[in-house]
Coordinates of N, CA and C in Angstrom, one line a residue:
M1 N 37.3 -3.2 9.8 CA 35.8 -3.1 10.3 C 35.3 -2.7 9.0
R2 N 34.0 -3.1 8.5 CA 33.4 -2.8 7.3 C 32.6 -1.3 7.4
K3 N 32.8 -0.6 6.4 CA 32.1 0.8 6.2 C 30.7 0.4 5.9
P4 N 29.6 1.2 6.6 CA 28.1 1.0 6.3 C 27.8 1.3 4.9
R5 N 27.0 0.4 4.1 CA 26.7 0.5 2.9 C 26.0 1.8 2.6
Q6 N 26.2 2.6 1.7 CA 25.5 3.6 1.4 C 24.3 3.2 0.4
S7 N 22.9 3.7 0.7 CA 21.9 3.5 0.2 C 21.9 4.1 -1.2
S8 N 21.4 3.5 -2.2 CA 21.5 4.0 -3.6 C 20.0 4.6 -4.2
V9 N 19.4 4.6 -3.3 CA 18.0 5.1 -3.4 C 17.9 6.7 -3.7
R10 N 17.5 6.9 -4.9 CA 17.5 8.2 -5.5 C 16.3 8.9 -4.8
Q11 N 16.6 10.4 -4.3 CA 15.6 11.2 -4.0 C 15.0 11.6 -5.1
R12 N 13.5 11.9 -5.1 CA 12.6 12.5 -6.1 C 12.3 13.8 -5.5
S13 N 12.2 14.7 -6.5 CA 11.9 16.1 -6.4 C 10.5 16.1 -6.3
L14 N 9.7 17.3 -5.6 CA 8.5 17.2 -5.3 C 7.7 17.2 -6.8
E15 N 8.2 17.6 -8.0 CA 7.9 18.0 -9.1 C 7.5 16.4 -9.5
E16 N 8.6 15.2 -9.5 CA 8.5 14.0 -9.7 C 7.4 13.4 -9.0
L17 N 7.3 13.5 -7.8 CA 6.5 12.9 -6.9 C 4.8 13.3 -7.4
A18 N 4.9 14.6 -7.8 CA 3.4 14.9 -8.5 C 3.2 14.2 -9.4
D19 N 3.7 14.2 -10.6 CA 3.7 13.4 -11.5 C 3.3 11.9 -11.5
L20 N 4.2 11.2 -10.6 CA 3.9 9.9 -10.0 C 2.5 9.7 -9.4
A21 N 2.0 10.8 -8.5 CA 0.8 10.6 -8.0 C -0.3 10.5 -9.1
E22 N -0.1 11.4 -10.1 CA -1.3 11.3 -11.0 C -1.7 10.0 -11.7
H23 N -0.6 9.3 -11.7 CA -0.8 8.1 -12.5 C -0.9 6.8 -11.5
A24 N -0.6 7.1 -10.3 CA -1.1 5.9 -9.4 C -2.5 5.7 -8.9
V25 N -2.8 4.2 -8.8 CA -4.1 3.8 -8.4 C -4.2 2.5 -7.5
Y26 N -5.5 2.6 -6.7 CA -5.7 1.6 -5.9 C -6.3 0.5 -6.6
K27 N -5.8 -0.9 -6.5 CA -6.4 -1.8 -7.3 C -7.0 -2.6 -6.4
G28 N -6.3 -2.9 -5.3 CA -6.7 -3.7 -4.0 C -6.3 -5.3 -4.1
S29 N -6.6 -6.1 -3.5 CA -6.2 -7.6 -3.6 C -7.3 -8.2 -2.8
A30 N -7.6 -9.4 -3.3 CA -8.6 -10.4 -2.9 C -8.0 -11.1 -1.7
E31 N -6.7 -11.2 -1.3 CA -6.3 -11.6 -0.2 C -6.4 -11.1 1.0
H32 N -6.8 -9.8 0.9 CA -7.1 -9.0 2.1 C -8.5 -8.4 2.3
K33 N -9.4 -9.3 1.5 CA -10.9 -8.9 1.7 C -11.6 -10.4 2.4
R34 N -12.5 -9.8 3.4 CA -13.3 -11.1 3.9 C -14.6 -11.2 3.1
R35 N -15.0 -10.2 2.2 CA -16.2 -10.5 1.5 C -16.3 -10.1 0.2
K36 N -17.3 -10.3 -0.7 CA -17.3 -10.0 -2.1 C -16.7 -8.2 -2.2
W37 N -15.9 -8.2 -3.2 CA -15.6 -6.8 -3.4 C -15.8 -6.5 -5.2
W38 N -15.1 -5.5 -5.5 CA -15.3 -5.0 -6.7 C -14.4 -5.7 -7.7
C39 N -13.7 -6.9 -7.7 CA -13.0 -7.7 -8.4 C -13.6 -9.0 -8.4
G40 N -14.5 -9.2 -7.4 CA -15.0 -10.7 -7.2 C -14.7 -11.0 -5.8
L41 N -14.6 -12.2 -5.7 CA -14.7 -12.9 -4.3 C -13.5 -12.9 -3.5
P42 N -13.4 -12.9 -2.1 CA -12.2 -12.7 -1.6 C -11.1 -14.2 -1.8
A43 N -10.0 -14.0 -1.2 CA -8.9 -15.0 -1.7 C -8.4 -15.5 -0.3
R44 N -9.0 -15.4 0.6 CA -8.6 -15.8 2.1 C -9.3 -17.1 2.6
L45 N -8.6 -17.5 3.5 CA -9.3 -18.9 4.2 C -9.4 -18.4 5.8
P46 N -10.7 -18.5 6.3 CA -10.8 -18.1 7.5 C -10.6 -19.3 8.6
V47 N -10.3 -19.2 9.6 CA -9.8 -20.0 10.6 C -10.6 -19.8 11.9
R48 N -10.6 -20.5 12.7 CA -11.6 -20.7 13.9 C -11.3 -19.3 14.8
D49 N -10.4 -19.0 15.0 CA -10.4 -17.8 15.9 C -10.5 -16.4 15.4
G50 N -11.2 -16.4 14.3 CA -11.4 -15.1 13.5 C -10.5 -14.4 12.7
Q51 N -9.1 -15.2 12.8 CA -8.1 -14.6 11.8 C -8.2 -15.2 10.3
V52 N -7.6 -14.7 9.6 CA -7.6 -15.2 8.1 C -6.2 -15.6 7.6
I53 N -6.0 -16.2 6.9 CA -4.7 -16.6 6.4 C -4.6 -16.7 4.8
R54 N -3.5 -16.4 4.3 CA -3.4 -16.5 3.0 C -2.9 -18.1 2.6
R55 N -3.2 -18.5 1.5 CA -2.8 -20.0 1.1 C -1.0 -20.1 1.3
G56 N -0.6 -20.9 2.3 CA 0.9 -21.0 2.6 C 1.5 -19.9 3.0
K57 N 0.8 -18.8 3.7 CA 1.5 -17.7 4.2 C 0.8 -17.7 5.7
Q58 N 1.2 -16.3 6.3 CA 0.9 -15.9 7.6 C -0.4 -15.3 7.6
T59 N -1.1 -14.8 8.7 CA -2.3 -14.2 8.6 C -1.9 -13.2 8.1
T60 N -3.3 -12.5 7.7 CA -3.2 -11.1 7.0 C -4.2 -10.1 7.6
T61 N -4.2 -9.0 7.3 CA -5.0 -8.1 7.8 C -5.9 -7.6 6.8
I62 N -7.3 -7.7 7.2 CA -8.4 -7.6 6.4 C -8.4 -5.8 5.9
C63 N -8.8 -5.8 5.0 CA -8.9 -4.5 4.5 C -10.8 -4.2 4.2
P64 N -11.1 -3.5 4.6 CA -12.6 -3.1 4.5 C -13.2 -2.6 3.4
L65 N -12.5 -2.1 2.5 CA -12.8 -1.2 1.4 C -13.2 -2.2 0.4
T66 N -14.6 -2.4 -0.1 CA -15.2 -3.6 -0.8 C -16.0 -2.7 -1.9
Q67 N -16.4 -1.6 -1.9 CA -17.0 -1.0 -2.9 C -16.4 0.0 -3.8
P68 N -16.8 0.2 -5.1 CA -16.2 1.0 -6.1 C -15.8 2.4 -5.5
E69 N -16.5 3.0 -4.7 CA -16.3 4.2 -4.1 C -15.4 4.2 -3.3
D70 N -15.3 3.0 -2.4 CA -13.7 3.0 -1.8 C -12.8 2.6 -2.6
R71 N -12.7 2.1 -3.6 CA -11.5 2.2 -4.5 C -10.9 3.5 -5.1
D72 N -12.1 4.3 -5.5 CA -11.7 5.6 -5.7 C -11.2 6.5 -4.8
R73 N -11.7 6.5 -3.4 CA -11.1 7.2 -2.2 C -9.7 6.7 -1.7
A74 N -9.6 5.3 -2.0 CA -8.2 4.9 -1.6 C -7.0 5.2 -3.0
T75 N -7.6 5.4 -4.0 CA -6.7 6.0 -5.2 C -6.5 7.3 -4.9
E76 N -7.3 8.1 -4.2 CA -7.0 9.5 -3.7 C -6.1 9.3 -2.7
W77 N -6.2 8.5 -1.9 CA -5.3 8.7 -0.7 C -3.8 8.2 -1.1
I78 N -3.8 7.3 -2.1 CA -2.3 6.9 -2.4 C -1.8 7.8 -3.1
R79 N -2.5 8.8 -3.9 CA -1.9 9.9 -4.5 C -1.4 11.0 -3.7
Y80 N -2.4 11.1 -2.7 CA -2.1 12.3 -1.7 C -0.6 12.0 -0.8
A81 N -0.5 10.7 -0.7 CA 0.6 10.1 0.0 C 1.9 10.3 -0.6
I82 N 1.6 10.1 -1.8 CA 3.0 10.2 -2.8 C 3.5 11.7 -3.0
R83 N 2.3 12.6 -3.1 CA 2.7 14.0 -3.5 C 3.1 14.5 -2.3
L84 N 2.9 14.0 -0.8 CA 3.5 14.6 0.4 C 4.5 13.9 0.7
D85 N 5.1 12.7 0.0 CA 6.3 12.2 0.1 C 6.2 11.2 1.3
Q86 N 5.0 10.6 1.5 CA 4.6 9.7 2.5 C 4.9 8.5 1.9
C87 N 6.0 8.0 1.5 CA 6.3 6.8 0.9 C 7.9 6.7 1.1
K88 N 8.2 5.3 0.5 CA 9.4 4.6 0.8 C 9.9 4.0 -0.5
F89 N 10.8 4.3 -1.1 CA 11.5 3.9 -2.1 C 12.4 2.7 -1.9
H90 N 12.3 2.0 -2.7 CA 13.5 0.9 -2.5 C 14.6 0.8 -3.5
E91 N 15.8 0.2 -3.4 CA 16.8 0.5 -4.1 C 16.5 -0.2 -5.8
T92 N 15.5 -1.0 -5.7 CA 15.0 -1.6 -7.1 C 14.1 -0.8 -7.7
D93 N 13.1 -0.1 -7.1 CA 12.2 0.6 -7.8 C 12.8 1.6 -8.9
K94 N 11.8 1.2 -9.9 CA 12.4 2.2 -11.0 C 11.4 3.5 -11.1
K95 N 10.2 3.4 -10.9 CA 9.6 4.6 -10.7 C 8.6 4.7 -9.7
F96 N 7.6 3.8 -9.4 CA 6.7 4.2 -8.2 C 7.2 3.8 -7.1
P97 N 6.8 4.4 -5.8 CA 7.3 3.9 -4.6 C 6.9 2.5 -4.0
K98 N 7.6 1.8 -3.5 CA 7.0 0.2 -3.2 C 6.0 0.6 -2.1
K99 N 6.2 1.4 -1.2 CA 5.5 1.6 0.2 C 4.9 2.9 0.3
V100 N 3.7 3.2 0.6 CA 3.1 4.4 0.7 C 2.0 4.4 2.1
W101 N 2.1 5.6 3.0 CA 1.2 5.5 3.9 C 0.2 6.7 3.9
H102 N -0.8 6.5 4.6 CA -1.9 7.6 4.7 C -2.8 7.6 5.6
E103 N -3.2 8.7 6.6 CA -4.1 8.7 7.5 C -5.4 9.2 7.1
A104 N -6.6 8.7 7.2 CA -8.0 8.9 6.8 C -8.9 8.2 7.6
D105 N -10.0 8.7 7.8 CA -11.0 7.8 8.6 C -10.7 7.3 9.8
G106 N -10.0 8.0 10.4 CA -9.3 7.9 11.8 C -8.4 6.5 11.9
R107 N -7.8 6.0 10.7 CA -7.0 5.1 10.8 C -5.6 5.3 9.9
I108 N -4.8 4.6 9.9 CA -3.5 4.8 9.1 C -3.6 3.5 8.3
W109 N -3.5 3.9 6.9 CA -3.3 2.8 5.7 C -2.1 2.8 5.1
M110 N -1.5 1.5 4.6 CA -0.5 1.4 4.2 C -0.9 0.8 2.5
G111 N 0.0 1.2 1.8 CA -0.3 1.0 0.5 C 0.9 0.2 -0.1
L112 N 1.0 -1.0 -0.9 CA 2.1 -1.8 -1.2 C 2.1 -1.9 -2.8
L113 N 2.9 -1.5 -3.4 CA 2.9 -1.7 -5.0 C 2.8 -3.0 -5.2
I114 N 1.9 -3.1 -6.2 CA 1.9 -4.6 -6.8 C 1.9 -4.8 -8.3
N115 N 2.2 -3.5 -9.1 CA 2.1 -3.6 -10.3 C 2.9 -2.3 -10.7
P116 N 4.4 -2.4 -10.6 CA 5.5 -1.4 -10.7 C 5.5 -0.7 -12.1
E117 N 5.0 -1.1 -13.0 CA 4.8 -0.7 -14.6 C 3.5 0.1 -14.6
N118 N 2.4 -0.3 -13.9 CA 1.4 0.5 -14.1 C 0.9 1.4 -12.8
G119 N 1.7 1.4 -11.8 CA 1.6 2.1 -10.5 C 0.3 1.7 -9.6
Q120 N 0.1 0.2 -9.5 CA -1.1 -0.2 -8.9 C -0.8 -0.6 -7.5
Y121 N -1.6 -0.2 -6.5 CA -1.3 -0.7 -5.4 C -2.5 -1.5 -4.6
K122 N -2.0 -2.0 -3.5 CA -3.1 -2.7 -2.7 C -3.0 -2.1 -1.2
G123 N -3.6 -2.1 -0.4 CA -3.5 -1.8 0.9 C -4.4 -2.1 1.9
W124 N -4.1 -1.9 3.3 CA -4.7 -2.4 4.2 C -4.4 -1.2 5.5
P125 N -5.3 -1.4 6.4 CA -5.0 -0.7 7.7 C -3.8 -1.2 8.7
I126 N -2.9 -0.3 9.1 CA -2.0 -0.5 10.0 C -2.1 -0.1 11.3
T127 N -1.2 -0.2 12.3 CA -1.0 0.6 13.5 C 0.0 1.7 13.2
K128 N 0.1 2.8 14.2 CA 1.0 3.6 14.4 C 2.5 3.1 14.3
E129 N 2.4 2.0 15.1 CA 3.9 1.3 15.5 C 4.2 0.4 14.2
E130 N 3.2 0.1 13.6 CA 3.6 -0.6 12.2 C 4.1 0.5 11.2
R131 N 3.4 1.6 11.1 CA 4.1 2.8 10.3 C 5.3 3.1 10.5
D132 N 5.7 3.5 11.9 CA 6.8 3.9 12.3 C 7.9 3.0 12.0
A133 N 7.7 1.4 12.2 CA 8.7 0.7 11.9 C 8.8 0.7 10.5
V134 N 8.1 0.8 9.6 CA 8.5 0.8 8.1 C 8.9 2.0 7.7
F135 N 8.5 3.1 7.8 CA 8.6 4.4 7.3 C 9.9 5.1 8.1
S136 N 10.2 4.7 9.2 CA 11.3 5.5 9.9 C 12.8 5.4 9.3

């Protein structure tokens, strides 16, 4: 019988998390936008039933954050989530956590690291069940 594999994910101290939080930012992603946003036009394909798909991929969740002020708020959410350790590191993460979550505006938001060197994230709303599945 095999032994369960031990995780090599290193726990970060509150001081390390606070330092990472200061450098994390919300960049956003065109694939999660339905209309023009601060970086330009959306990169999604509409289909008849109201869903959207990414080229060659599954349907995607639309993020309603489209204004520069939204980007600034989302950056604060990401920083807050990291400071509170509402994040998940993967074994291959060198610095920033791969996923973060935060509850704001009556929704739960998930952030996904898209630039590990610069701590840039994209994000979208998720359900409580999705959050629990990812972060439990």
